[in-house]
Structure formats: structure tokens, C-alpha cells
Amino acid sequence: MPINVLFAAHEKRWAQYEAPLRTALDDIGVDYSLATDMPPAEVDYIVYAPNSPVQDFTPYTRLKAVLNLWAGVEDAVGNPTLKVPYARMVDDEGLTQGMVEWVTGHTLRHHLGMDAHIMNPDHKWVPDAPPVSADRPVGILGLGELGSACGQAIARLGFPVSGWARSQKQIGGITCHTGTDGLRAVLSQSQILILLLPSTPATENTLNAETLAMLPKGAFIINPGRGPLIDDDALLVALDSGHIAHATLDVFRVEPLPQDHPFWAHPRVTVTPHIASETRAPSASRAIAENIRRGEAGEPFLHLVDRDAGY
Ligand SMILES: NC(=O)c1ccc[n+]([C@@H]2O[C@H](COP(=O)([O-])OP(=O)(O)OC[C@H]3O[C@@H](n4cnc5c(N)ncnc54)[C@H](OP(=O)(O)O)[C@@H]3O)[C@@H](O)[C@H]2O)c1
């Protein structure tokens, strides 16, 4: 009997994913049926976007796993009807590589002070050379798939990198911290701070008035993690006072960022429209197919979400 794989995401994703998913499923050698609609009681796996119309998993009585199309799971992890294993997306070639490029690019932009030269309408000649990377400590909050890869790439460029996670880590090139004291240690030395934490009740407002004050004066913030990691009002105060030199923000509490939000017009804020990194269909399809192969072979699924931790 074929395994039935339901693709539950917006229509435009189906156009991107159908062919790569079929290729990846063909490659693992299973007999399958893949569609955007099938009787719920016959579905074995759901390839899932949390904003899809599937919100009640109760009718999916023979479901074996739900496989997320992207890394963030905050919109589905608390769904009480989702009781089967739930895997988030880890896609090294696509998502992780894209994030490494985006984070490295914005880190170098702020490190080198590129804006002053690219936007210089008065043709000012200010020959202040930037420091070398060894003199620019960088901090990363969140040392998971993305944070550790970004931290290692930045460390390879010569920046001293410290990072913070829930559990203690050993990662080459990164001085790793945990706990409240660890957060203070990272913040107090980070001239550039990158946020790659998930959105959970525990991470909301990680950057607030108190923790922003721990950063060195003139620090830069880069947030490709999630909007709720930052208290927006506290950040605006810190930007207005000059304590924070600039914030490059890719994610927001409300997306698209409302037109009247002060971030749009703020001279020290760069808004990017949640494009830091995207799951790429060919490599993501291979990751999904590998989890289906594992499910069928009775092997443990990869990258399962910890429902208690919320990520
Ligand atoms: N803007 C974009 O385009 C984009 C694209 C993809 C992902 N993202 C965001 O990036 C986030 C990270 O993705 P990922 O794949 O790297 O996730 P991940 O592998 O789950 O890593 C999350 C990291 O955050 C740490 N963490 C979680 N809760 C914490 C807490 N309360 N205190 C301290 N550290 C905590 C974890 O610590 P442990 O290691 O100890 O568990 C882990 O190191 C996603 O959740 C998503 O929000 C954004």
C-alpha cells in the first residue's frame, strides 16, 4: 500500500515543491501518493506550513508525523490536536547557508561602516578606517543550527565570537555561555549582536530596557530570529539615545510590518521583509524525504520539536 503524503501549505508553495518532493521521494524508493488534498483518515505524513488551512489534526487518525517546511514552529507547537511527532526544518544547503550569508553580510556592513560611504550625499571625506575584525567582538544569542553556523562563519573571518544558549555547548571558534550570568557576559562585550533564538514564552523580550543597557555604547543589533525577541519600545529608546547605533531587523511582531510602525522611518533602523533566509525546495525536499524514510524504516525522526521547550 502506498504511503500518503499530504502537502498542506499555500498554493504557491505547491508549485515550488511538487517536483522536488517527487524527486526526493522517488530517490528514497518508497511507494507513495503525494497531493494537496486527500481524505484525512488516509494521510500518513503531512508536509506542513503552520499558516496552512490544516489546523485541526484530529481527523488525521493514522498520521505518523508532521514535517514543517520551515525552522520556526511557534505557530503550531502549542496546537493541542497535534499529537504525533513534529519535526522542524533543518536544511543545511539552503536555509542555513542563506542565513550564514545574510548574517555575515550585515555583520560586515556594520563592522566596516559601509553606510557612511555608500550614502554620502555631501561628499564628505572622512578617512577613518574601521578596526580589524579581531578588535570587534560579536555575540550570538541562540546557538542552534543557524546560530552556530553563523557564529563559526564570523569567527573564521577573525571576529572574537561569544554565544548564548539554553544548554552548555562546545563549538569551535565560539565562547559559549548559558544562564542569566552568561547572557550578561555575552551582551557586555558584543559590539555586534545577532539574535537567532526561537520565539517561545522564555525568549520573549530577551532584549528589553535592562538587557539593552548591558550592551556597549554604540552596539549594532541584527535580528533575523523573531520579532518578539525584542521589546520594540525599549529598542526605540536605546536607538534614540544613541546607545544602540543601528538595528537591522528582518522579523517583527506583526508582519508585514505596519506602514505606521516607527521602525520604517527611523534613521538607525534597517527593515528587511523577513528574507534573511528561506527554505530552498530541492534541499528541503531531501530533508523531508529522509524523515519519511526514517519513519518507514522504524528509525527515529530527525529534528523533532521539544513541545515543552516550545522549539
Ligand atoms: N528570518 C528568517 O528568514 C529565518 C529563517 C529561519 C529561521 N529563523 C529563526 O531562527 C530561529 C533559530 O533557528 P534554528 O534552526 O537555529 O533553531 P534551533 O536549532 O532550535 O536553535 C535555537 C537555539 O536557541 C537556544 N534557545 C532556545 N531557548 C532559549 C532560552 N530560553 N535561553 C537561551 N537559549 C535558548 C537553543 O538552546 P539549546 O541549543 O540549548 O537548545 C538553541 O541554541 C528559528 O526559531 C526562527 O525563529 C528565521
Short mmCIF file of N, CA, C and O in Angstrom, two decimals, residues 63 69 75 92 110 146 202 206 215 242-243 251-252 282 302:
data_model
loop_
_atom_site.label_atom_id
_atom_site.label_comp_id
_atom_site.label_asym_id
_atom_site.label_seq_id
_atom_site.Cartn_x
_atom_site.Cartn_y
_atom_site.Cartn_z
N LEU A 63 -2.02 9.41 11.09
CA LEU A 63 -0.86 10.27 10.86
C LEU A 63 0.36 9.78 11.65
O LEU A 63 0.27 9.47 12.83
N LEU A 69 7.77 22.91 6.99
CA LEU A 69 8.52 23.42 5.83
C LEU A 69 9.53 24.47 6.20
O LEU A 69 10.35 24.86 5.38
N ASP A 75 3.97 28.81 15.71
CA ASP A 75 2.55 28.89 15.39
C ASP A 75 1.84 27.54 15.47
O ASP A 75 0.63 27.47 15.35
N ASP A 92 20.60 22.35 5.59
CA ASP A 92 21.95 22.94 5.62
C ASP A 92 22.28 23.70 4.34
O ASP A 92 22.79 24.81 4.38
N HIS A 110 28.07 46.58 9.09
CA HIS A 110 28.20 47.43 10.28
C HIS A 110 29.65 47.52 10.73
O HIS A 110 30.12 48.58 11.14
N LEU A 146 21.26 27.40 13.15
CA LEU A 146 21.61 28.64 12.43
C LEU A 146 22.63 29.46 13.20
O LEU A 146 23.61 29.93 12.63
N ALA A 202 9.78 31.81 26.90
CA ALA A 202 11.01 32.12 27.65
C ALA A 202 11.90 33.12 26.94
O ALA A 202 12.72 33.78 27.57
N THR A 206 13.79 39.08 25.23
CA THR A 206 15.17 38.84 25.68
C THR A 206 15.94 40.15 25.66
O THR A 206 16.73 40.44 26.56
N LEU A 215 24.60 46.18 26.72
CA LEU A 215 25.45 46.22 25.52
C LEU A 215 26.37 47.43 25.58
O LEU A 215 26.02 48.47 26.15
N GLY A 242 21.15 56.89 21.19
CA GLY A 242 22.46 56.60 20.60
C GLY A 242 23.17 55.45 21.28
O GLY A 242 24.27 55.05 20.88
N HIS A 243 22.55 54.89 22.34
CA HIS A 243 23.20 53.75 23.00
C HIS A 243 23.35 52.60 22.00
O HIS A 243 24.37 51.92 21.96
N VAL A 251 12.63 40.55 11.14
CA VAL A 251 11.42 39.90 11.66
C VAL A 251 10.76 40.83 12.67
O VAL A 251 11.44 41.59 13.37
N PHE A 252 9.43 40.73 12.77
CA PHE A 252 8.66 41.70 13.54
C PHE A 252 7.49 41.00 14.22
O PHE A 252 7.07 39.92 13.81
N PRO A 282 14.62 22.20 -3.30
CA PRO A 282 15.30 20.92 -3.55
C PRO A 282 15.94 20.32 -2.30
O PRO A 282 15.73 19.13 -2.00
N LEU A 302 14.41 12.87 12.61
CA LEU A 302 15.39 13.92 12.88
C LEU A 302 14.69 15.23 13.23
O LEU A 302 13.60 15.50 12.71
#
